[in-house]
PDB file of C-alpha atoms in Angstrom:
ATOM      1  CA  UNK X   1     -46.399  33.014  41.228  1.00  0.00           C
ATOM      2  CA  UNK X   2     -43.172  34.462  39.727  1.00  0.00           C
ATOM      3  CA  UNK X   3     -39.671  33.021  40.821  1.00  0.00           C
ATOM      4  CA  UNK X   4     -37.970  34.997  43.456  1.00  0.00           C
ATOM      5  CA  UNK X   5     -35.500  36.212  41.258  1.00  0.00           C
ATOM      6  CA  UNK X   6     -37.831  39.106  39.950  1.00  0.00           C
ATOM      7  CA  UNK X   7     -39.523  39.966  43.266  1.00  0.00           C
ATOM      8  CA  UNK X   8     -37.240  43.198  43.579  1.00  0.00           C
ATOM      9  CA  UNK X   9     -38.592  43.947  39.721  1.00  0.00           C
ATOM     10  CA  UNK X  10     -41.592  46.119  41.300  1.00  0.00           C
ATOM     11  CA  UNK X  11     -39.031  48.713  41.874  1.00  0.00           C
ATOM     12  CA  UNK X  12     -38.802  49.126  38.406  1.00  0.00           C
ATOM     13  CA  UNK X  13     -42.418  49.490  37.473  1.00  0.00           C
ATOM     14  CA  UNK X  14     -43.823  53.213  38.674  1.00  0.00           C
ATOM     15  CA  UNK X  15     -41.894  55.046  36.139  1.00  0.00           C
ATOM     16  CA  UNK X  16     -42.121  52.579  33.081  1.00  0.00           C
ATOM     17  CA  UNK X  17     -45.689  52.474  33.495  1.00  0.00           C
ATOM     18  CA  UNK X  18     -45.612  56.137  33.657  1.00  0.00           C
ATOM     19  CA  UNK X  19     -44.056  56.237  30.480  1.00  0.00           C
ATOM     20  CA  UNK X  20     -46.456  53.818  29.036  1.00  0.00           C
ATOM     21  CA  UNK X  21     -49.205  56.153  29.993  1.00  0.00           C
ATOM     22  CA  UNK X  22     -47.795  59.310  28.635  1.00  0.00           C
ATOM     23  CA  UNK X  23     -46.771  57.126  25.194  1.00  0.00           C
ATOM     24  CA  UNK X  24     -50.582  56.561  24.873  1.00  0.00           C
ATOM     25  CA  UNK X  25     -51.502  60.333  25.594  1.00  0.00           C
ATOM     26  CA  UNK X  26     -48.571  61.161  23.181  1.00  0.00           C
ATOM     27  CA  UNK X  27     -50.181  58.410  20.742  1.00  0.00           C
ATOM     28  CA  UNK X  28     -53.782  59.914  21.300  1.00  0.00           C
ATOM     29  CA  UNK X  29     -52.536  63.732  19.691  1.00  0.00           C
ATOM     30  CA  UNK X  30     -50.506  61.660  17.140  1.00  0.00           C
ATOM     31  CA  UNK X  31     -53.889  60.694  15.171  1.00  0.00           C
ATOM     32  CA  UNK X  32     -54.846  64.444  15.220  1.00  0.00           C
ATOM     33  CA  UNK X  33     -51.639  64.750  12.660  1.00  0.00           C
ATOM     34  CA  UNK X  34     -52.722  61.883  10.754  1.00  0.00           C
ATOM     35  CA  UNK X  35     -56.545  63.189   9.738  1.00  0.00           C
ATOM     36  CA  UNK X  36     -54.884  66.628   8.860  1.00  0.00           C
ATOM     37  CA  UNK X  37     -52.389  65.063   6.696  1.00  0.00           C
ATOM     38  CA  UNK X  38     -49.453  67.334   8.433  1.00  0.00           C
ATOM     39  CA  UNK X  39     -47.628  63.942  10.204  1.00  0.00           C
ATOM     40  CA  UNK X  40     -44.410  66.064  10.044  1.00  0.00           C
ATOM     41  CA  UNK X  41     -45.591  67.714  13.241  1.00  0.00           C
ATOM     42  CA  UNK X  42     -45.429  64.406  14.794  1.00  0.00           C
ATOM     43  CA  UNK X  43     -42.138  63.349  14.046  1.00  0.00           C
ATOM     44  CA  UNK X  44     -40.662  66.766  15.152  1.00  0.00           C
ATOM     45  CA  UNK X  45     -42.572  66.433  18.102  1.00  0.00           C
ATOM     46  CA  UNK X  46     -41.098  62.916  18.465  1.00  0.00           C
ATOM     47  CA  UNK X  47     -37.701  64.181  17.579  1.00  0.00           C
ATOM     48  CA  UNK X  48     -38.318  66.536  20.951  1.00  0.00           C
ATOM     49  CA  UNK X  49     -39.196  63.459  22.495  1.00  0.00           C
ATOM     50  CA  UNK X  50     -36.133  61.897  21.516  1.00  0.00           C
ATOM     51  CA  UNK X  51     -34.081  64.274  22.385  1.00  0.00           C
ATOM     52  CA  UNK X  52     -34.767  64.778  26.051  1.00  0.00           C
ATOM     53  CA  UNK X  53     -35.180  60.971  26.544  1.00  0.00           C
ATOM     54  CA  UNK X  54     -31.000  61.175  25.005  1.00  0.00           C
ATOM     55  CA  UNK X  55     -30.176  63.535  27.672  1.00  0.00           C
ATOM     56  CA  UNK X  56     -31.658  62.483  30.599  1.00  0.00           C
ATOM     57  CA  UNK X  57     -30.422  58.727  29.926  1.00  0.00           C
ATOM     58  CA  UNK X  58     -27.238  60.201  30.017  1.00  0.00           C
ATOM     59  CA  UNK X  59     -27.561  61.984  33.032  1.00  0.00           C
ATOM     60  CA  UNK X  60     -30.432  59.844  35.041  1.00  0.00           C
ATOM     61  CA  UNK X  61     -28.936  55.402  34.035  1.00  0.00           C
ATOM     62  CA  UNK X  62     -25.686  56.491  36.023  1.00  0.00           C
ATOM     63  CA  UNK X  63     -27.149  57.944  39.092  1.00  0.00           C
ATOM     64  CA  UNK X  64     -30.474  55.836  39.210  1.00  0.00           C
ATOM     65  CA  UNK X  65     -29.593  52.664  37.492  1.00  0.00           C
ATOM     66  CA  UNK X  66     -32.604  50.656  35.355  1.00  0.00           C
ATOM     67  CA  UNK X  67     -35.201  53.154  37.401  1.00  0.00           C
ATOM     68  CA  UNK X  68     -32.903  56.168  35.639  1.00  0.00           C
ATOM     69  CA  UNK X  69     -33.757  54.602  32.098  1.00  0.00           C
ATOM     70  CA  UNK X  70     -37.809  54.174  33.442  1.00  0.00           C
ATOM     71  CA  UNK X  71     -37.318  58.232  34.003  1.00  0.00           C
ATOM     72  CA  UNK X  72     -35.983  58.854  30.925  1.00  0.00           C
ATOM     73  CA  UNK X  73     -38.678  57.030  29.114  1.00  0.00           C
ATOM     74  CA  UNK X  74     -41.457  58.421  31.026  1.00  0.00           C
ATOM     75  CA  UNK X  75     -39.591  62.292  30.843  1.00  0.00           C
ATOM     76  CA  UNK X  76     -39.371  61.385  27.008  1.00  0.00           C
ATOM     77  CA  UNK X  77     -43.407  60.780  26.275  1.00  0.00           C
ATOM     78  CA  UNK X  78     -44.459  63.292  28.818  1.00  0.00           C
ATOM     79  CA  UNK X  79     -42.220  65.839  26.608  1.00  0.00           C
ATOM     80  CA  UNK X  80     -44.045  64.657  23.349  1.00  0.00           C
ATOM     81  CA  UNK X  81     -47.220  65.013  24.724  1.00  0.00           C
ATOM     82  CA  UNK X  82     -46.761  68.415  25.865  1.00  0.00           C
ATOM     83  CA  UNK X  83     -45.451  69.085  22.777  1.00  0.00           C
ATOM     84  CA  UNK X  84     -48.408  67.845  20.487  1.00  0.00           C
ATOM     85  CA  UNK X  85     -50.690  69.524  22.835  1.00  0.00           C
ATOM     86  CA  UNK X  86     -49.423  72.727  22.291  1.00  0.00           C
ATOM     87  CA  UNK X  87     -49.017  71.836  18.487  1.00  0.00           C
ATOM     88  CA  UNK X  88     -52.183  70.179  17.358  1.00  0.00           C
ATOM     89  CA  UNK X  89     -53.936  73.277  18.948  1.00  0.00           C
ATOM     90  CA  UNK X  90     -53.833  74.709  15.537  1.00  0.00           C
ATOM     91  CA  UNK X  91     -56.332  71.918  14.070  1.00  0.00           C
ATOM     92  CA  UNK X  92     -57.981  70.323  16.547  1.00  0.00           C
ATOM     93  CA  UNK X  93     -59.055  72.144  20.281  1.00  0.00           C
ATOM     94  CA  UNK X  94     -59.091  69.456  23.152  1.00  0.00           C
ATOM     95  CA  UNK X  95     -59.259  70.910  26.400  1.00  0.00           C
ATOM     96  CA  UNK X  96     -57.366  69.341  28.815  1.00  0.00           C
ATOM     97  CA  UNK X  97     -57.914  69.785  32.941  1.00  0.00           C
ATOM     98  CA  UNK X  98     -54.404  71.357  33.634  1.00  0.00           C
ATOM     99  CA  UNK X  99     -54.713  71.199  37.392  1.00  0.00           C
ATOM    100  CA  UNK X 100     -56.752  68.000  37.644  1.00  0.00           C
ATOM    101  CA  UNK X 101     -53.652  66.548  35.405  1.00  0.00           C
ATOM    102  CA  UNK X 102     -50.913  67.849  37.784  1.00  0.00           C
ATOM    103  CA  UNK X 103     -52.486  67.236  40.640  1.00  0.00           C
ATOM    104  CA  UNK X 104     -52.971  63.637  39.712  1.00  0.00           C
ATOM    105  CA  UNK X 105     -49.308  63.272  38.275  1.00  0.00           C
ATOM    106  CA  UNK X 106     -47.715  64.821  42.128  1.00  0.00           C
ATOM    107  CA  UNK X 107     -49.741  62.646  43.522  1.00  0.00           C
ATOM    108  CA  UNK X 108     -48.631  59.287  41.489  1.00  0.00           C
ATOM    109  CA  UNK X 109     -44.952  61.032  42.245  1.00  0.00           C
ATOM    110  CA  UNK X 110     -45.671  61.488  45.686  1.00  0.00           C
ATOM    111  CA  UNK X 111     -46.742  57.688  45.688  1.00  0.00           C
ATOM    112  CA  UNK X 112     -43.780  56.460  44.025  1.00  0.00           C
ATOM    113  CA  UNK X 113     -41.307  58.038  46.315  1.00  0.00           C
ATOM    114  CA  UNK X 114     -43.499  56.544  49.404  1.00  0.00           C
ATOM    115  CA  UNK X 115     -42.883  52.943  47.709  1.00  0.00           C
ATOM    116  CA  UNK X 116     -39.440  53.717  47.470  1.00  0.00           C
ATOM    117  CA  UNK X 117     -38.369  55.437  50.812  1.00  0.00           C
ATOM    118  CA  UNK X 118     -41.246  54.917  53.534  1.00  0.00           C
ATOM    119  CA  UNK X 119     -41.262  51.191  55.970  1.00  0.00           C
ATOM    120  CA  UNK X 120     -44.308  49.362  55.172  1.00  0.00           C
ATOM    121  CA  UNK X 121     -46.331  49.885  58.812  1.00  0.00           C
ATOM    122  CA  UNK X 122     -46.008  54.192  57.340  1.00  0.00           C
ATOM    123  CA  UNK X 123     -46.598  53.260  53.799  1.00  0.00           C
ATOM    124  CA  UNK X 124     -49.881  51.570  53.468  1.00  0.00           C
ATOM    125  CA  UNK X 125     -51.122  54.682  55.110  1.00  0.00           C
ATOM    126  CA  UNK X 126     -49.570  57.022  53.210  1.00  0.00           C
ATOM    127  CA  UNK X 127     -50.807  55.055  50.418  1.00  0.00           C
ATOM    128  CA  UNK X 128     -54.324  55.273  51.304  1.00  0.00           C
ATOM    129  CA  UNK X 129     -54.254  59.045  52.195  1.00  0.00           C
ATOM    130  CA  UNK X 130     -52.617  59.732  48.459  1.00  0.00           C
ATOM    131  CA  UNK X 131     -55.848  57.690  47.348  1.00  0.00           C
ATOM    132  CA  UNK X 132     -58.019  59.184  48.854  1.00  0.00           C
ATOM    133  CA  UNK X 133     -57.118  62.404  47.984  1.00  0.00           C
ATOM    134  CA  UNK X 134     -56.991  61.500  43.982  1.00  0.00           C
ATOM    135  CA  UNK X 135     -60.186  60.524  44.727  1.00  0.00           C
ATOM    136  CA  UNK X 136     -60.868  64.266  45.870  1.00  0.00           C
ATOM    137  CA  UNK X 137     -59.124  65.598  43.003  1.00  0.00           C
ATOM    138  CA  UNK X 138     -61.252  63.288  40.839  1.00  0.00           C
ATOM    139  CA  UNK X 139     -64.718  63.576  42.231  1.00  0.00           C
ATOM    140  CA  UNK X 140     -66.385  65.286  39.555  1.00  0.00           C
ATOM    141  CA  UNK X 141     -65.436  62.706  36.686  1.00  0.00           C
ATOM    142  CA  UNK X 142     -65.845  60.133  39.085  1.00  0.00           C
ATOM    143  CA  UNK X 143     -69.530  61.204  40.082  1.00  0.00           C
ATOM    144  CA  UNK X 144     -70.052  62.054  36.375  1.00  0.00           C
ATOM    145  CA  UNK X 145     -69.239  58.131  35.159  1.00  0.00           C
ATOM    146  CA  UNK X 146     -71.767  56.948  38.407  1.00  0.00           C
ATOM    147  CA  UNK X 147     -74.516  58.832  37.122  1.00  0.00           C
ATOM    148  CA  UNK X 148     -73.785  58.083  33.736  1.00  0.00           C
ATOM    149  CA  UNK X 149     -73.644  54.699  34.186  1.00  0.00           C
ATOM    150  CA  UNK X 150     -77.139  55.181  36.451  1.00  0.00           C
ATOM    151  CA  UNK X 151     -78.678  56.739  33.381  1.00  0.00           C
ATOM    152  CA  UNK X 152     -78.091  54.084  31.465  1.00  0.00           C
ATOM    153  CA  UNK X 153     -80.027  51.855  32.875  1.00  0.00           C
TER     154      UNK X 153
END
């Protein structure tokens, strides 16, 4: 389907889409400073952003290459979130599951590095385990949408 000169690209994806994820969390808060009319809290929170994305290109592109730059990126909105979290607390009160959020992100890490560093006959099993248990972590939300979805029909 794609010419064989990006099949190695999939190494490339985990943290970039990581980074696309926490850019639409980050995004998300971002409208909280728009209806209160106090947007310079999100461009200091984006200069924060900024900042560590800076840094740990400098320190990540040398020793991880393209995958070091997916890091940065994903470090970068991951920092802004935080950051608007804390921040928009002042206007707007959203509570967020702290452990069901780090669980799921070790997990996803946890993942990652099996993609990377595991032979395929270990991985897929590692694989399924890690899904499995985010399904575990997740079974209340997940049994909340079924009977949702029951309800409504």
């Amino acid at each position: 389907m794609v010419a064989t000169s990006f099949q190695s690209a999939w190494r490339y994806v985990p943290f970039f889409m990581l980074s696309a994820l926490f850019s639409s969390f980050a995004n998300f808060f971002e409208t909280s400073y728009i209806v209160v009319k106090k947007t310079t809290g999100g461009f200091i929170t984006f200069l924060f952003g900024a900042i560590v994305c800076v840094i740990a290109q400098v320190l990540l592109i040398p020793l991880f290459g393209l995958n070091g730059a997916g890091l940065a990126s994903m470090l970068r909105f991951l920092t802004t979130f935080l950051f608007r979290v804390k921040d928009t607390q002042k206007f707007v009160v959203i509570q967020i599951k702290w452990r069901t959020f780090i669980s799921n992100f070790v997990i996803i890490l946890v993942q990652i590095l099996c993609l990377f560093y595991l032979p395929s006959k270990v991985l897929y099993l590692c694989l399924a385990l890690l899904f499995c248990g985010m399904l575990v972590v997740n079974q209340r939300t997940i049994l909340y949408i079924i009977m949702a979805l029951k309800n409504k029909k």
